[in-house]
């Protein structure tokens, strides 16, 4: 049996989560039940608290909803089960292989900038090219304090004064930030960071258009004195990770937008050799 009788008809926390996620995915009970391979009646009973879903059924529902590993853990805990997916520090030996792959990717991207961010867009690793560029723009003292990728471009006292196309870049970054925040409503840390970004001067949430999603590429034009640098940024994620931390990592890779930028970045790397 996949279910056991629930106590009364009071809505179960699992039911609340499932209804909320169905609404976000614009899925009916029939849609979700079909995709998860269970009956509509069974799903209805789980959502109303008349039945308690097994661990396996909850994982099937989470997969059908396309939930992140963090949200799958939350659904399991709401159902009274232990977490399925670990959340390890990047220094943990269990994910040493993934860490080596990330380090290699950052090194091979030289002399072009690349950084690694966590789910709150905090910069947790940067290659030498990224460190060089940010040090040139912000100064060595600023580099001794933590960096946040979103705040770095949106705050008036960070990179913003050096961004020539700031309105366009800010719009693209805010669209992405809101998209990621809306996709993780249970992540209180991420929600807090998103609200803090909206408090920055001249920053406001973009108009919500349901069909609009962040583009795969983002251009940034930087200038300090006579040095002009154009970059095309893209975001990479790790494929099919089984760890919460690894799934939430974002590898931000920046390519030169023109031959002049490529030459400038190569020259800066040569000076630092």
Short mmCIF file of C-alpha atoms in Angstrom, two decimals:
data_model
loop_
_atom_site.label_atom_id
_atom_site.label_comp_id
_atom_site.label_asym_id
_atom_site.label_seq_id
_atom_site.Cartn_x
_atom_site.Cartn_y
_atom_site.Cartn_z
CA UNK A 1 0.00 0.00 0.00
CA UNK A 2 1.23 3.49 -0.82
CA UNK A 3 -0.97 5.31 1.67
CA UNK A 4 -2.33 5.04 5.17
CA UNK A 5 -5.49 6.67 6.51
CA UNK A 6 -4.94 10.25 7.62
CA UNK A 7 -6.25 11.64 10.91
CA UNK A 8 -9.40 13.52 9.99
CA UNK A 9 -9.59 15.85 7.01
CA UNK A 10 -7.39 18.69 8.27
CA UNK A 11 -5.04 19.72 5.41
CA UNK A 12 -1.66 18.06 5.73
CA UNK A 13 1.45 20.26 5.28
CA UNK A 14 2.36 18.09 2.32
CA UNK A 15 -0.95 18.94 0.72
CA UNK A 16 -0.29 22.65 1.07
CA UNK A 17 3.12 22.31 -0.53
CA UNK A 18 1.78 20.19 -3.39
CA UNK A 19 -1.06 22.62 -4.14
CA UNK A 20 1.33 25.56 -4.08
CA UNK A 21 3.76 23.86 -6.44
CA UNK A 22 0.98 22.74 -8.77
CA UNK A 23 -0.16 26.35 -8.95
CA UNK A 24 3.34 27.54 -9.76
CA UNK A 25 3.66 24.91 -12.47
CA UNK A 26 0.12 25.56 -13.77
CA UNK A 27 -0.67 21.86 -13.36
CA UNK A 28 -4.05 20.37 -12.53
CA UNK A 29 -4.41 17.39 -10.21
CA UNK A 30 -4.93 15.25 -13.31
CA UNK A 31 -1.71 16.56 -14.89
CA UNK A 32 0.38 15.90 -11.80
CA UNK A 33 -1.16 12.52 -11.09
CA UNK A 34 -0.53 11.38 -14.66
CA UNK A 35 3.09 12.58 -14.67
CA UNK A 36 3.75 11.00 -11.27
CA UNK A 37 2.09 7.71 -12.20
CA UNK A 38 -0.53 7.74 -9.44
CA UNK A 39 -4.33 8.05 -9.40
CA UNK A 40 -6.08 11.40 -9.24
CA UNK A 41 -8.08 10.16 -6.23
CA UNK A 42 -4.90 9.25 -4.38
CA UNK A 43 -3.35 12.67 -5.09
CA UNK A 44 -6.55 14.39 -3.98
CA UNK A 45 -6.52 12.47 -0.70
CA UNK A 46 -2.87 13.38 -0.11
CA UNK A 47 -3.57 17.06 -0.75
CA UNK A 48 -6.56 17.13 1.61
CA UNK A 49 -4.86 15.10 4.35
CA UNK A 50 -7.18 12.10 4.01
CA UNK A 51 -4.20 9.92 3.14
CA UNK A 52 -0.48 9.99 3.87
CA UNK A 53 1.85 9.45 0.94
CA UNK A 54 4.79 7.12 1.21
CA UNK A 55 8.34 8.32 0.75
CA UNK A 56 8.42 6.83 -2.75
CA UNK A 57 5.21 8.57 -3.79
CA UNK A 58 6.49 11.93 -2.53
CA UNK A 59 9.68 11.51 -4.55
CA UNK A 60 7.61 10.64 -7.64
CA UNK A 61 5.52 13.78 -7.13
CA UNK A 62 8.64 15.90 -6.57
CA UNK A 63 10.16 14.58 -9.79
CA UNK A 64 6.95 15.24 -11.74
CA UNK A 65 6.90 18.81 -10.40
CA UNK A 66 10.55 19.31 -11.32
CA UNK A 67 11.48 20.37 -7.78
CA UNK A 68 15.03 21.24 -6.82
CA UNK A 69 16.84 18.91 -4.43
CA UNK A 70 16.36 21.44 -1.62
CA UNK A 71 12.60 21.50 -2.23
CA UNK A 72 12.45 17.71 -2.50
CA UNK A 73 14.02 17.52 0.94
CA UNK A 74 11.44 20.01 2.22
CA UNK A 75 8.58 17.93 0.80
CA UNK A 76 9.96 14.77 2.42
CA UNK A 77 10.34 16.49 5.78
CA UNK A 78 6.78 17.82 5.59
CA UNK A 79 5.71 14.21 5.09
CA UNK A 80 7.61 13.07 8.16
CA UNK A 81 10.56 11.53 6.34
CA UNK A 82 14.30 12.14 6.53
CA UNK A 83 16.03 14.17 3.85
CA UNK A 84 17.09 12.28 0.74
CA UNK A 85 19.81 14.62 -0.51
CA UNK A 86 22.90 15.83 1.33
CA UNK A 87 24.08 19.43 1.58
CA UNK A 88 27.84 19.28 1.97
CA UNK A 89 30.55 21.90 2.16
CA UNK A 90 32.68 22.19 -0.97
CA UNK A 91 35.65 20.91 1.03
CA UNK A 92 33.88 17.62 1.81
CA UNK A 93 35.72 14.58 0.42
CA UNK A 94 32.46 13.18 -1.00
CA UNK A 95 32.36 15.92 -3.64
CA UNK A 96 36.09 16.18 -4.28
CA UNK A 97 35.63 14.96 -7.85
CA UNK A 98 33.15 17.71 -8.67
CA UNK A 99 35.40 20.29 -7.03
CA UNK A 100 38.36 19.19 -9.19
CA UNK A 101 36.22 19.50 -12.31
CA UNK A 102 35.15 23.02 -11.33
CA UNK A 103 38.73 24.07 -10.58
CA UNK A 104 39.89 22.71 -13.93
CA UNK A 105 37.10 24.55 -15.73
CA UNK A 106 38.09 27.83 -14.09
CA UNK A 107 41.78 27.39 -14.94
CA UNK A 108 41.10 26.40 -18.54
CA UNK A 109 38.99 29.53 -19.03
CA UNK A 110 42.03 31.78 -18.49
CA UNK A 111 42.78 34.50 -19.49
CA UNK A 112 39.04 35.19 -19.39
CA UNK A 113 37.11 35.73 -16.13
CA UNK A 114 35.08 33.01 -14.45
CA UNK A 115 33.54 32.78 -10.99
CA UNK A 116 31.53 30.29 -8.95
CA UNK A 117 28.53 31.48 -6.92
CA UNK A 118 26.19 29.82 -4.44
CA UNK A 119 22.40 30.01 -4.42
CA UNK A 120 22.49 33.52 -2.91
CA UNK A 121 24.90 34.69 -5.62
CA UNK A 122 27.81 34.90 -3.19
CA UNK A 123 31.16 34.50 -4.97
CA UNK A 124 32.83 31.44 -3.47
CA UNK A 125 35.59 30.98 -6.04
CA UNK A 126 37.15 32.99 -8.87
CA UNK A 127 39.88 32.28 -11.38
CA UNK A 128 42.93 34.54 -11.64
CA UNK A 129 41.47 36.49 -14.56
CA UNK A 130 38.33 37.40 -12.60
CA UNK A 131 40.38 38.36 -9.55
CA UNK A 132 42.67 40.50 -11.71
CA UNK A 133 39.78 42.32 -13.34
CA UNK A 134 37.87 42.96 -10.12
CA UNK A 135 41.04 44.12 -8.35
CA UNK A 136 41.78 46.56 -11.17
CA UNK A 137 38.27 48.01 -10.91
CA UNK A 138 37.58 47.86 -7.18
CA UNK A 139 41.06 47.95 -5.64
CA UNK A 140 42.88 45.36 -3.50
CA UNK A 141 41.25 46.40 -0.21
CA UNK A 142 37.75 45.66 -1.54
CA UNK A 143 38.89 42.19 -2.59
CA UNK A 144 39.61 41.31 1.04
CA UNK A 145 35.86 41.30 1.79
CA UNK A 146 33.19 38.87 0.51
CA UNK A 147 31.71 39.53 -2.93
CA UNK A 148 28.17 38.99 -4.11
CA UNK A 149 27.73 38.71 -7.89
CA UNK A 150 24.37 40.51 -8.02
CA UNK A 151 25.22 43.23 -5.53
CA UNK A 152 28.60 43.76 -7.20
CA UNK A 153 26.88 45.01 -10.36
CA UNK A 154 23.76 46.58 -8.82
CA UNK A 155 25.15 48.50 -5.82
CA UNK A 156 26.25 52.10 -6.48
CA UNK A 157 29.55 51.65 -4.59
CA UNK A 158 30.73 48.48 -6.35
CA UNK A 159 31.19 47.83 -10.10
CA UNK A 160 28.19 49.89 -11.14
CA UNK A 161 30.18 53.14 -11.78
CA UNK A 162 32.33 51.25 -14.30
CA UNK A 163 29.44 49.63 -16.21
CA UNK A 164 28.65 51.61 -19.38
CA UNK A 165 25.45 49.66 -20.16
CA UNK A 166 24.22 49.55 -16.58
CA UNK A 167 20.45 49.97 -17.26
CA UNK A 168 20.43 47.04 -19.69
CA UNK A 169 22.68 44.89 -17.48
CA UNK A 170 20.66 45.67 -14.35
CA UNK A 171 17.42 44.71 -16.10
CA UNK A 172 18.91 41.38 -17.22
CA UNK A 173 20.35 40.58 -13.79
CA UNK A 174 17.15 41.48 -11.95
CA UNK A 175 15.10 39.33 -14.30
CA UNK A 176 17.37 36.39 -13.55
CA UNK A 177 17.44 37.09 -9.81
CA UNK A 178 13.65 37.29 -9.60
CA UNK A 179 13.27 34.14 -11.69
CA UNK A 180 15.56 32.20 -9.33
CA UNK A 181 13.90 33.66 -6.22
CA UNK A 182 10.42 32.79 -7.49
CA UNK A 183 11.58 29.25 -8.26
CA UNK A 184 12.62 28.75 -4.62
CA UNK A 185 9.87 30.25 -2.41
CA UNK A 186 10.81 28.01 0.54
CA UNK A 187 14.44 29.17 0.54
CA UNK A 188 14.31 31.89 3.19
CA UNK A 189 17.97 32.82 2.77
CA UNK A 190 17.53 33.39 -0.95
CA UNK A 191 14.31 35.35 -0.40
CA UNK A 192 16.11 37.58 2.10
CA UNK A 193 18.94 38.26 -0.35
CA UNK A 194 16.43 39.10 -3.11
CA UNK A 195 14.66 41.60 -0.84
CA UNK A 196 18.00 43.20 0.05
CA UNK A 197 18.80 43.68 -3.65
CA UNK A 198 15.51 45.52 -4.15
CA UNK A 199 16.47 48.00 -1.44
CA UNK A 200 19.49 49.23 -3.44
CA UNK A 201 19.20 52.72 -5.02
CA UNK A 202 17.57 52.82 -8.46
CA UNK A 203 16.81 49.09 -8.28
CA UNK A 204 13.29 47.73 -8.55
CA UNK A 205 11.74 44.41 -9.50
CA UNK A 206 11.07 44.12 -13.23
CA UNK A 207 7.52 43.86 -14.47
CA UNK A 208 6.29 40.29 -14.12
CA UNK A 209 5.65 38.65 -17.48
CA UNK A 210 4.82 34.97 -16.99
CA UNK A 211 6.28 33.86 -20.32
CA UNK A 212 9.51 35.84 -19.91
CA UNK A 213 12.60 33.91 -18.80
CA UNK A 214 16.24 35.00 -18.44
CA UNK A 215 18.30 34.77 -21.60
CA UNK A 216 21.33 32.47 -21.77
CA UNK A 217 23.76 35.34 -22.43
CA UNK A 218 24.31 38.74 -20.86
CA UNK A 219 26.59 41.52 -22.10
CA UNK A 220 28.50 43.89 -19.83
CA UNK A 221 30.60 46.84 -20.99
CA UNK A 222 33.21 47.98 -18.45
CA UNK A 223 35.39 51.08 -18.59
CA UNK A 224 37.99 52.50 -16.22
CA UNK A 225 40.09 55.33 -17.60
CA UNK A 226 41.44 54.27 -20.97
CA UNK A 227 40.73 50.58 -20.37
CA UNK A 228 37.53 49.34 -22.06
CA UNK A 229 36.37 45.75 -21.71
CA UNK A 230 33.31 44.09 -23.25
CA UNK A 231 32.23 40.70 -21.91
CA UNK A 232 29.54 38.19 -22.76
CA UNK A 233 28.51 36.23 -19.67
CA UNK A 234 26.79 32.88 -19.50
CA UNK A 235 25.81 30.63 -16.60
CA UNK A 236 26.66 26.94 -16.32
CA UNK A 237 25.25 24.44 -13.83
CA UNK A 238 26.33 20.91 -12.96
CA UNK A 239 24.36 18.15 -14.65
CA UNK A 240 22.23 15.74 -12.54
CA UNK A 241 23.94 16.37 -9.17
CA UNK A 242 22.79 14.37 -6.14
CA UNK A 243 23.92 16.97 -3.62
CA UNK A 244 22.03 20.17 -2.77
CA UNK A 245 25.17 22.30 -2.68
CA UNK A 246 26.37 21.11 -6.08
CA UNK A 247 22.96 21.62 -7.70
CA UNK A 248 22.84 25.21 -6.49
CA UNK A 249 26.30 26.19 -7.71
CA UNK A 250 26.44 28.57 -10.66
CA UNK A 251 29.56 28.88 -12.78
CA UNK A 252 29.60 32.32 -14.39
CA UNK A 253 31.88 32.37 -17.43
CA UNK A 254 32.71 35.56 -19.31
CA UNK A 255 33.97 35.61 -22.90
CA UNK A 256 35.45 38.64 -24.70
CA UNK A 257 32.82 40.48 -26.73
CA UNK A 258 35.38 41.71 -29.25
CA UNK A 259 38.99 41.26 -30.33
CA UNK A 260 40.11 44.40 -28.46
CA UNK A 261 38.84 42.96 -25.18
CA UNK A 262 40.53 39.63 -25.90
CA UNK A 263 43.82 41.46 -26.44
CA UNK A 264 43.38 43.52 -23.26
CA UNK A 265 42.65 40.49 -21.08
CA UNK A 266 45.58 38.60 -22.59
CA UNK A 267 47.87 41.59 -21.91
CA UNK A 268 46.69 41.80 -18.29
CA UNK A 269 47.39 38.08 -17.85
CA UNK A 270 50.89 38.50 -19.30
CA UNK A 271 51.64 41.31 -16.84
CA UNK A 272 50.54 39.07 -13.96
CA UNK A 273 52.59 36.07 -15.10
#
